[in-house]
Short mmCIF file of N, CA, C and O in Angstrom, two decimals:
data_model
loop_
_atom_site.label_atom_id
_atom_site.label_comp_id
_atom_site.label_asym_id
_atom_site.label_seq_id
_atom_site.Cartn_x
_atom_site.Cartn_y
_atom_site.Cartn_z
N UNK A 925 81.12 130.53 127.31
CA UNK A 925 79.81 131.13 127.11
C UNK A 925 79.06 131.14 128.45
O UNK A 925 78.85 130.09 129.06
N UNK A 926 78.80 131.92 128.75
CA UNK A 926 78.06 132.70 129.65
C UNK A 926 76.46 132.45 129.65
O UNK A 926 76.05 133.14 128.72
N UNK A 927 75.17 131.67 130.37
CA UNK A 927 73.89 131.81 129.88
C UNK A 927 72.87 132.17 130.96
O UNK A 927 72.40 131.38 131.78
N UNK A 928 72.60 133.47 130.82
CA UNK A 928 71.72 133.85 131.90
C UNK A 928 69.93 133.64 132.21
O UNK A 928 69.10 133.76 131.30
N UNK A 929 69.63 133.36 133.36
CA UNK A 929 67.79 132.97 133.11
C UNK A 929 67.37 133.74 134.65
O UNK A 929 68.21 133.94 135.53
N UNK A 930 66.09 134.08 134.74
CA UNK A 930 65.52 134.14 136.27
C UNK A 930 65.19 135.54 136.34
O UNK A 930 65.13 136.03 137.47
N UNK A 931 64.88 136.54 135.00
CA UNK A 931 64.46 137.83 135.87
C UNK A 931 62.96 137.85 135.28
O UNK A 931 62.27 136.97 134.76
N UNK A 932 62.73 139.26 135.61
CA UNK A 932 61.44 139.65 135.66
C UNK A 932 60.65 140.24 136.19
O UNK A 932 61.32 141.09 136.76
N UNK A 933 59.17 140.51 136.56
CA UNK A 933 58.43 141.37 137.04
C UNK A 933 58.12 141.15 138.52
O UNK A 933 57.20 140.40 138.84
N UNK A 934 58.71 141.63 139.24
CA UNK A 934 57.97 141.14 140.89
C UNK A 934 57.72 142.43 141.53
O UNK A 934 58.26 143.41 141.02
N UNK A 935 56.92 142.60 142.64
CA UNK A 935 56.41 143.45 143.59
C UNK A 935 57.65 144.10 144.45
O UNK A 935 58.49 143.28 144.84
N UNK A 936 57.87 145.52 144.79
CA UNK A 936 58.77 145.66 145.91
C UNK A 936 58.08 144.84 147.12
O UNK A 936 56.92 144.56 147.44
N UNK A 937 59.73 144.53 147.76
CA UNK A 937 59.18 143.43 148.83
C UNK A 937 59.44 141.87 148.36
O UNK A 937 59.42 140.99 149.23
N UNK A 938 59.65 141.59 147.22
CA UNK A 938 59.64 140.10 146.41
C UNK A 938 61.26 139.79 146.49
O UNK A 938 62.19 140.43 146.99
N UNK A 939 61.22 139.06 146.08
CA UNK A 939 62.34 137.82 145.60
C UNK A 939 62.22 137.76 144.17
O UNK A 939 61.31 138.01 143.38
N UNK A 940 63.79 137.24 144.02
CA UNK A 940 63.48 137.16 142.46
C UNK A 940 65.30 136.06 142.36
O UNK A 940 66.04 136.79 143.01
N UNK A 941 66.00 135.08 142.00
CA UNK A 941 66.91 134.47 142.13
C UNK A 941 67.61 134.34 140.48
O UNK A 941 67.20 133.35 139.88
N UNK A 942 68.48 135.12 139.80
CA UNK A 942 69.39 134.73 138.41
C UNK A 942 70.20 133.89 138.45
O UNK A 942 71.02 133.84 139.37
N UNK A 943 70.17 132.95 137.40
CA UNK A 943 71.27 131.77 137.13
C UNK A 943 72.06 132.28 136.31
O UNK A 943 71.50 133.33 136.00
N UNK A 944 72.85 132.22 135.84
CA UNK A 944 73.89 132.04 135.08
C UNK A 944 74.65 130.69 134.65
O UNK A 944 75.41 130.58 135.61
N UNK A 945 74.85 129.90 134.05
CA UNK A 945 75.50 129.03 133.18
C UNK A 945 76.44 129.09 132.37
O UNK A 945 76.46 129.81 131.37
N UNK A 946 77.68 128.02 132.88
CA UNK A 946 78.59 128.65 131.81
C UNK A 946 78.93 127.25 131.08
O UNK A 946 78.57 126.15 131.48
N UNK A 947 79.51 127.45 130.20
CA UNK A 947 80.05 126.00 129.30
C UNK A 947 81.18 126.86 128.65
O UNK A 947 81.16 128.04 128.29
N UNK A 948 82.40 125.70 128.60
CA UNK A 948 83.63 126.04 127.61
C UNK A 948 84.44 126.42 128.85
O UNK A 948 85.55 126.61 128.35
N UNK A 949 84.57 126.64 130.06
CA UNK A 949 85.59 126.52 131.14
C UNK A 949 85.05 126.59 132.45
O UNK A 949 83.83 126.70 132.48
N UNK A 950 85.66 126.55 133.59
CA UNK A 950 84.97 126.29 134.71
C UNK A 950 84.76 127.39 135.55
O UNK A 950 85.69 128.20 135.53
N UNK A 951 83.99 127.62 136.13
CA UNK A 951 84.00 128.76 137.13
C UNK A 951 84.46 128.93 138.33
O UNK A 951 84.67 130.04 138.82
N UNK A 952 84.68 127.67 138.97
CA UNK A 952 85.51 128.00 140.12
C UNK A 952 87.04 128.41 140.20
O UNK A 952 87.68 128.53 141.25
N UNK A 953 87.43 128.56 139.11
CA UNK A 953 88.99 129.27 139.18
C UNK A 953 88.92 130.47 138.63
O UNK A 953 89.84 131.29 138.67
N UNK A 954 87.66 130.66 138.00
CA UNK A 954 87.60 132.34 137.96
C UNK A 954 86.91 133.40 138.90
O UNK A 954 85.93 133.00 139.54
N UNK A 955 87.16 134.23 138.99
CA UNK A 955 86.42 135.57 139.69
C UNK A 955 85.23 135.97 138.65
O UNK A 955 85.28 136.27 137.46
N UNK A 956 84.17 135.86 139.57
CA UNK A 956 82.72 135.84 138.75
C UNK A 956 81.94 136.99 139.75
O UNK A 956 82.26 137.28 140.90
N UNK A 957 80.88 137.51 138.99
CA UNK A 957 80.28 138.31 139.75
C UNK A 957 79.18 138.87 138.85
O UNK A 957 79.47 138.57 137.69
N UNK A 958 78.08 139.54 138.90
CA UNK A 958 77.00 140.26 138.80
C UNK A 958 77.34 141.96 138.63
O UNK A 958 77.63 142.78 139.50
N UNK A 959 77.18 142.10 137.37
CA UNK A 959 76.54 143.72 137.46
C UNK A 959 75.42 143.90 136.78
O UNK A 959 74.95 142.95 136.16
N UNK A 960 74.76 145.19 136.76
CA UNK A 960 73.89 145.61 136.07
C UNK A 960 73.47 146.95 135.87
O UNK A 960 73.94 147.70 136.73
N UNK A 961 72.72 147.54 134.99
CA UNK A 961 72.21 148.96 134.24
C UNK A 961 71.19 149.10 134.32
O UNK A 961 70.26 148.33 134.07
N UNK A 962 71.21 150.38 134.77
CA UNK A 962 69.69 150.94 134.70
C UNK A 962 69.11 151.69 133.34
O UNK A 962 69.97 151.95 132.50
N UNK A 963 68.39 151.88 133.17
CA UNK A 963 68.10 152.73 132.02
C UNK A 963 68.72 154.22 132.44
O UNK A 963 68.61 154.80 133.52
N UNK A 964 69.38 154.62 131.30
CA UNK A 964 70.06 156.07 131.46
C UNK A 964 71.60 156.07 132.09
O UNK A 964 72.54 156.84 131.85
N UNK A 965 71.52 155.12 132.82
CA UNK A 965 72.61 155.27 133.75
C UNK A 965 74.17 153.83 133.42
O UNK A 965 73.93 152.82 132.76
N UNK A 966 75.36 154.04 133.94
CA UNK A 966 76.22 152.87 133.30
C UNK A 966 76.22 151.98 134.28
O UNK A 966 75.70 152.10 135.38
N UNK A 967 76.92 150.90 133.78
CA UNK A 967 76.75 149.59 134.37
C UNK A 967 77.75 149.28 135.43
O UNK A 967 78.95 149.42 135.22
N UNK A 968 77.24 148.86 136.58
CA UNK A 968 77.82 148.88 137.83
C UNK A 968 78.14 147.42 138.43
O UNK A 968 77.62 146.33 138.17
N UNK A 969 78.92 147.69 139.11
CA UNK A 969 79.01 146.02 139.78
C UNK A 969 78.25 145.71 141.10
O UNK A 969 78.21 146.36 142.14
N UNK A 970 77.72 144.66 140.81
CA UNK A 970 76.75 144.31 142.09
C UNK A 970 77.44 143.67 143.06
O UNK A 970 77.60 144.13 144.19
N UNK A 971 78.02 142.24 142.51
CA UNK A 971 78.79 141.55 143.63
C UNK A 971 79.68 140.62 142.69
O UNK A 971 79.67 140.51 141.46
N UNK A 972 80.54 139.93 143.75
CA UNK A 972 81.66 139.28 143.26
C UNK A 972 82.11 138.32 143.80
O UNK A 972 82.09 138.56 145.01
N UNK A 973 82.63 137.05 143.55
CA UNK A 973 83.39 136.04 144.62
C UNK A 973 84.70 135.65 143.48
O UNK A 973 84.69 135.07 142.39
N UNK A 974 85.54 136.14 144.14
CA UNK A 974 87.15 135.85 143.78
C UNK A 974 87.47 134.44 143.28
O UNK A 974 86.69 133.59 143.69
N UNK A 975 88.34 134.05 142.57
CA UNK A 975 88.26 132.67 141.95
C UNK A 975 88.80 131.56 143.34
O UNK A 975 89.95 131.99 143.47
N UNK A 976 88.70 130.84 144.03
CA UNK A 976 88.91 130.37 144.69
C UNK A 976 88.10 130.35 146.28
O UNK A 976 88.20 129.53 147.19
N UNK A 977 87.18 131.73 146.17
CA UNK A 977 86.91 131.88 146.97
C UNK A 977 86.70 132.41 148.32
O UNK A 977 85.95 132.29 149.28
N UNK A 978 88.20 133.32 147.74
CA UNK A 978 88.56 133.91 149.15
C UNK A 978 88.36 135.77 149.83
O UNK A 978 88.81 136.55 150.67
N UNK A 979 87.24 135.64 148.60
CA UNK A 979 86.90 136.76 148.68
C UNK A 979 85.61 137.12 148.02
O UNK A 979 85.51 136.95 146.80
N UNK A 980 84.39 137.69 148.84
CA UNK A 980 83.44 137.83 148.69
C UNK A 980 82.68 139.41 148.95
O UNK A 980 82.30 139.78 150.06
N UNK A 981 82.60 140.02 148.01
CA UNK A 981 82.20 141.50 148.13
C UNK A 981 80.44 142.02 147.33
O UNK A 981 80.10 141.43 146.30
N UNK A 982 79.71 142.87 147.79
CA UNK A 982 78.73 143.18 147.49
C UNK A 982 78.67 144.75 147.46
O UNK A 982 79.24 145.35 148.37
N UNK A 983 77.92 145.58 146.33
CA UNK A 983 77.66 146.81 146.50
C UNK A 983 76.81 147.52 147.97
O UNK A 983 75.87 146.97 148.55
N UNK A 984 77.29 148.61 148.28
CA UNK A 984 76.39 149.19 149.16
C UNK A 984 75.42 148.97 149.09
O UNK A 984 75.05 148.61 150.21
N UNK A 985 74.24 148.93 148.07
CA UNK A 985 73.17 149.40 147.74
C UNK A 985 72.45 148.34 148.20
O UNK A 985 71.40 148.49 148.82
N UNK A 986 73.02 147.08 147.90
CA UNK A 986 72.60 145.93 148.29
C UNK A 986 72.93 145.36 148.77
O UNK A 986 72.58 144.21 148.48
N UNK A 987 73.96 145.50 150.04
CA UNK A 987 74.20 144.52 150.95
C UNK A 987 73.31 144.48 152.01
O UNK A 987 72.72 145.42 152.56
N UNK A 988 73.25 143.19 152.27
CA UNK A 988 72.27 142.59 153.39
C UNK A 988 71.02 142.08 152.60
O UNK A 988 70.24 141.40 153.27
N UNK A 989 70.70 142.30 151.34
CA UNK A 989 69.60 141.65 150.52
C UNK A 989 70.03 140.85 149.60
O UNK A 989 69.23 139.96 149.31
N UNK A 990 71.25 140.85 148.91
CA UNK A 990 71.52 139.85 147.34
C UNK A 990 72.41 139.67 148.63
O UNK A 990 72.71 140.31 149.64
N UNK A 991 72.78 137.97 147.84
CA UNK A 991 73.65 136.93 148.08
C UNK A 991 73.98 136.04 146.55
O UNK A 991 73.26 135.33 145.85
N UNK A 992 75.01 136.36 146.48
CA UNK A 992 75.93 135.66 145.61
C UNK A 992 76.43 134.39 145.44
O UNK A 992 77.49 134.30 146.06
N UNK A 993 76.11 133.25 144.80
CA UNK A 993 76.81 131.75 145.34
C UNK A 993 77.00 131.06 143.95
O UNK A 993 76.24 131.09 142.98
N UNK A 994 77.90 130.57 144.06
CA UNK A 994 78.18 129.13 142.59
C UNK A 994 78.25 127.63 143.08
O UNK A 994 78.71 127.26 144.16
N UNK A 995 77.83 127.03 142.33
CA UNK A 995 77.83 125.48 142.43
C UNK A 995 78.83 124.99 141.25
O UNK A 995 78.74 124.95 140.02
N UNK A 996 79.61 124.69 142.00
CA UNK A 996 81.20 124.17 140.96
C UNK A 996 80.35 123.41 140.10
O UNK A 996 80.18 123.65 138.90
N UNK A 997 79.48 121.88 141.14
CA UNK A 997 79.37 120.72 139.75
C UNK A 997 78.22 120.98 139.02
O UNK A 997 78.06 120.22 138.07
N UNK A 998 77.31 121.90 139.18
CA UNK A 998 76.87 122.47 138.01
C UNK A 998 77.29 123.52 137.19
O UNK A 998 76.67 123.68 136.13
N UNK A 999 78.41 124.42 137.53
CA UNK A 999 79.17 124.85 136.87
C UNK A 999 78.47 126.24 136.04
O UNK A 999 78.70 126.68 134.91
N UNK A 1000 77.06 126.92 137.61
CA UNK A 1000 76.46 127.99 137.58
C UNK A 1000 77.03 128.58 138.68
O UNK A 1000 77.87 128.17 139.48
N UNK A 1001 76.24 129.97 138.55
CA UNK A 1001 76.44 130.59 139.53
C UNK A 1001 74.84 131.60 139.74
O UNK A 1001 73.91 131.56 138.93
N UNK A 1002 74.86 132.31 140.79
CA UNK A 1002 73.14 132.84 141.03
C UNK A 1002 73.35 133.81 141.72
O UNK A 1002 74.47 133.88 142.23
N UNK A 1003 72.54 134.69 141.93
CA UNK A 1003 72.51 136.28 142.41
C UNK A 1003 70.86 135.75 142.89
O UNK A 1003 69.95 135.51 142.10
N UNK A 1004 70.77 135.62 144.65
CA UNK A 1004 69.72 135.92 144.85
C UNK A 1004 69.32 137.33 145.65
O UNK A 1004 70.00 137.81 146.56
N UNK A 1005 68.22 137.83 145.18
CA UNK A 1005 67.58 138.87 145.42
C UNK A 1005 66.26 139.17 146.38
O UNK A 1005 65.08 138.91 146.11
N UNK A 1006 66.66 139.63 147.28
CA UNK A 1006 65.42 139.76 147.96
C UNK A 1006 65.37 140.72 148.84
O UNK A 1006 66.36 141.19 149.40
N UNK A 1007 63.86 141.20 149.06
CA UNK A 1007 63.41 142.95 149.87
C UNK A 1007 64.03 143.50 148.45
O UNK A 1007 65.20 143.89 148.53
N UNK A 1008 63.41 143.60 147.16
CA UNK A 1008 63.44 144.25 145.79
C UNK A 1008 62.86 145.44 146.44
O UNK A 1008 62.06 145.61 147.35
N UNK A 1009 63.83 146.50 145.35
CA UNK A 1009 63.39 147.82 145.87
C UNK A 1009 62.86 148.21 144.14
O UNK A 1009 62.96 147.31 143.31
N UNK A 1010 62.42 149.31 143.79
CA UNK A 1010 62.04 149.96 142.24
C UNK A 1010 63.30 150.18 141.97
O UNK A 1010 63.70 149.70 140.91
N UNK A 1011 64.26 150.95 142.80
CA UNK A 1011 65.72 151.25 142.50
C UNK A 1011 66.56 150.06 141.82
O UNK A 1011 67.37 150.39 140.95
N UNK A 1012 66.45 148.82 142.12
CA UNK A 1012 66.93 147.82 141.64
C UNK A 1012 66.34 147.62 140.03
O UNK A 1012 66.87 147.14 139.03
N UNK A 1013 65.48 147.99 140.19
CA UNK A 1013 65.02 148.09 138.25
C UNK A 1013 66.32 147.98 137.18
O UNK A 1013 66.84 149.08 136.95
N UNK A 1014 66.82 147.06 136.61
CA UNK A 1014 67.68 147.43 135.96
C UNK A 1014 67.80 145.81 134.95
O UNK A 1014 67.32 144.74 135.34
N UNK A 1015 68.57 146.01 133.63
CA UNK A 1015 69.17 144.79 133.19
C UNK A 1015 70.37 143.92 134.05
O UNK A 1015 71.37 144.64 133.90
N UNK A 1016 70.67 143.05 134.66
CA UNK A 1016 71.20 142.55 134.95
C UNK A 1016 72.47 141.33 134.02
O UNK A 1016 72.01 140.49 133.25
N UNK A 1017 73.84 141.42 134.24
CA UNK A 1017 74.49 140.62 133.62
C UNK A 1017 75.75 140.09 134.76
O UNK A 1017 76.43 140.71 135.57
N UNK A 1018 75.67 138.28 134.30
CA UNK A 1018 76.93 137.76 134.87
C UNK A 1018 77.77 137.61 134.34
O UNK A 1018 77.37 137.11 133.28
N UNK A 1019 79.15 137.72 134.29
CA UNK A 1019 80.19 137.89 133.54
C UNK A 1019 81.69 136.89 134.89
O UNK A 1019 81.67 136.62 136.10
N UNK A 1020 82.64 136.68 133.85
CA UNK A 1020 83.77 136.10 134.73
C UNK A 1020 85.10 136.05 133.93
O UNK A 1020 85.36 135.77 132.76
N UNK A 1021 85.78 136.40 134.95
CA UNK A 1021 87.45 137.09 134.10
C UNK A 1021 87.81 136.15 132.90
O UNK A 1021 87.64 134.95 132.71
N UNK A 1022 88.40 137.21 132.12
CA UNK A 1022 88.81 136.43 130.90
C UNK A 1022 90.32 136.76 131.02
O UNK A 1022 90.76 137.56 130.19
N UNK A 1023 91.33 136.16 132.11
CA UNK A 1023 92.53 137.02 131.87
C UNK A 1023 93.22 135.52 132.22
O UNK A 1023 92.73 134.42 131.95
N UNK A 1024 94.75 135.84 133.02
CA UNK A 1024 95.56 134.53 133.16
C UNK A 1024 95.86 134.21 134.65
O UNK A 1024 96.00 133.10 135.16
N UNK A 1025 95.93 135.57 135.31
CA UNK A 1025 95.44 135.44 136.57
C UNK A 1025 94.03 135.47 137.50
O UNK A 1025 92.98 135.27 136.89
N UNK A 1026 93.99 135.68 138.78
CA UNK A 1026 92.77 135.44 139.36
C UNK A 1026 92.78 136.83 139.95
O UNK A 1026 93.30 137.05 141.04
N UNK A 1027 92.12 137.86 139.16
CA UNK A 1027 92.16 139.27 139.88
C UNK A 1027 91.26 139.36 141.08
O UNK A 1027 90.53 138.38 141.21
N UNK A 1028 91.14 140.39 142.08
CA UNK A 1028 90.44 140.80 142.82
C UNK A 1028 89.68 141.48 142.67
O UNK A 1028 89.89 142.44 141.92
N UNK A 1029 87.98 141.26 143.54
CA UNK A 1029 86.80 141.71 142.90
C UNK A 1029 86.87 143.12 142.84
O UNK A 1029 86.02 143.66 142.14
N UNK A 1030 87.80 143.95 143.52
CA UNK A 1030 88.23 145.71 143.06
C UNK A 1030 88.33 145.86 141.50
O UNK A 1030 87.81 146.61 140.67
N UNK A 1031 89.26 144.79 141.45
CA UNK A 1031 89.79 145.13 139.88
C UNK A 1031 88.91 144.55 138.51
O UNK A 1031 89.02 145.02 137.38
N UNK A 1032 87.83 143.19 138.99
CA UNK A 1032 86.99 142.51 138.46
C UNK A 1032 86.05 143.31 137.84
O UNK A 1032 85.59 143.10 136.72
N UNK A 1033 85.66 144.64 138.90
CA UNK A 1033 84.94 145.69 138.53
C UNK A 1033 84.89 146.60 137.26
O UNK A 1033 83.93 146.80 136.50
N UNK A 1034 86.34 147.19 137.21
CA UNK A 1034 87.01 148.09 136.54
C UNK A 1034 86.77 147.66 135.30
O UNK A 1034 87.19 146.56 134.95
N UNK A 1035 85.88 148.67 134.25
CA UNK A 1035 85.68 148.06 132.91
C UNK A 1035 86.65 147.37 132.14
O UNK A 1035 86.17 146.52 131.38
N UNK A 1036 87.88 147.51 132.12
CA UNK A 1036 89.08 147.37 131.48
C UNK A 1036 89.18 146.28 131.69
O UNK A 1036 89.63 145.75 130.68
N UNK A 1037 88.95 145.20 132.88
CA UNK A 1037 89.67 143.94 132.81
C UNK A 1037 88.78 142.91 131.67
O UNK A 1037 87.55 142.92 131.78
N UNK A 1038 89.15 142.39 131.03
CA UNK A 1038 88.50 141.44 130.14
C UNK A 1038 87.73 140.40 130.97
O UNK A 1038 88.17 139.74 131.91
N UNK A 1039 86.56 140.38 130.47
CA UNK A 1039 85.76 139.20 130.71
C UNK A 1039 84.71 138.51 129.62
O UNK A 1039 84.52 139.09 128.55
N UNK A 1040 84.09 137.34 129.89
CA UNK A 1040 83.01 136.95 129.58
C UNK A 1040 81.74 137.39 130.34
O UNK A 1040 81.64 137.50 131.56
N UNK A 1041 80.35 137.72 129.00
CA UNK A 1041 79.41 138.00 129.54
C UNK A 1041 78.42 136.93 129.26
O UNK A 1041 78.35 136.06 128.39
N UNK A 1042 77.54 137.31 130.43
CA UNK A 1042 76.40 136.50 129.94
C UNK A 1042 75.41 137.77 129.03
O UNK A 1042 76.03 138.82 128.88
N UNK A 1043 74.05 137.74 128.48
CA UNK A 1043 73.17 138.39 127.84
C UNK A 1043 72.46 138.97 128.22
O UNK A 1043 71.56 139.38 127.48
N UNK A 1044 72.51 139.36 129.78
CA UNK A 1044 71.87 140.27 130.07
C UNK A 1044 70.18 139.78 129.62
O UNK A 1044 69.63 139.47 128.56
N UNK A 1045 69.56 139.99 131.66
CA UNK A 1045 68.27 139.88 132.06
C UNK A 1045 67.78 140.87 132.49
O UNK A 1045 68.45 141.69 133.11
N UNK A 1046 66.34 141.05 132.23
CA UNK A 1046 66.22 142.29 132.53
C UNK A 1046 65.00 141.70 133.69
O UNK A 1046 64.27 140.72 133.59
N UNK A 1047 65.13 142.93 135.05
CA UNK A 1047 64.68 142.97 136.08
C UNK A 1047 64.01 144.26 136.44
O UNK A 1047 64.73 145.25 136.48
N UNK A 1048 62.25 144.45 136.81
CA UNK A 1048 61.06 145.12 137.12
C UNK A 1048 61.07 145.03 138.19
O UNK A 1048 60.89 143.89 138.62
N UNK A 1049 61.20 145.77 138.88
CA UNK A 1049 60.61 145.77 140.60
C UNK A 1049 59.36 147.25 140.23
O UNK A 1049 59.69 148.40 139.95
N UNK A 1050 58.00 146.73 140.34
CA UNK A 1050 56.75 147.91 140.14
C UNK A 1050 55.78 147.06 140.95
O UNK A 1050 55.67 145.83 140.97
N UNK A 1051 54.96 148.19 141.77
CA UNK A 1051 53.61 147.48 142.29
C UNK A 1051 52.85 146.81 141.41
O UNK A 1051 51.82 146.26 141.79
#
C-alpha cells in the first residue's frame, strides 16, 4: 500500500514537497517514481529512481526544479517541487513496480508495467 500526503494550493514561484508511504514491502528494491494528470489530459511520468538506485530520470518539463529522493528506513519516498509553474496544476500519484524484476525507469513509465499506486494528491499552482 502506497500512502500519499503534501499537496495543495501554493503561488507560482512556491514550493510544495509529496510524501508517499508505503507498508507491506520495501522500496528500496523497487523502481518508484511520480506521475501525474492534468485535468483533460493522461497521466504522465514525472520522475523515477530505479530499484537500487542506479538510475535516476526526470521529465523535461521539470528538470532542474523537482527532485526525487527515498529514505529506505522510513520506507517513503518524496517529490520535491519547486519554481511551481500553473502548468504543473495537476493530481499527482506515487506508484512502484509490482513485477519480479527491477525494470528501468523507460519501461516503469509505460502504462502496461504493473504497479502499486498511491491515491493520488491533488496540486494548485494559482496566484
Amino acid at each position: 500500500q502506497l500512502v500519499e500526503s503534501g499537496g495543495g494550493l501554493v503561488q507560482p514561484g512556491g514550493s510544495l514537497t509529496l510524501s508517499c508511504a508505503a507498508s507491506g514491502f520495501g522500496l528500496d528494491r523497487h523502481t518508484i517514481g511520480w506521475f501525474r494528470q492534468a485535468p483533460g489530459q493522461g497521466r504522465e511520468g514525472v520522475s523515477c529512481i530505479r530499484g537500487g538506485g542506479v538510475e535516476t530520470i526526470y521529465a523535461h518539463a521539470v528538470n532542474g526544479r523537482f527532485k526525487i529522493s527515498r529514505d529506505t528506513a522510513a520506507n517513503t519516498m518524496y517529490l520535491q517541487m519547486n519554481n511551481l509553474k500553473p502548468e504543473d496544476t495537476a493530481v499527482y500519484y506515487c506508484a512502484a513496480d509490482r513485477v519480479t524484476y527491477t525494470p528501468v525507469c523507460s519501461a516503469f513509465f509505460e502504462e502496461g508495467l504493473s504497479k502499486y499506486w498511491g491515491q493520488g494528491t491533488q496540486v494548485t499552482i494559482s496566484p
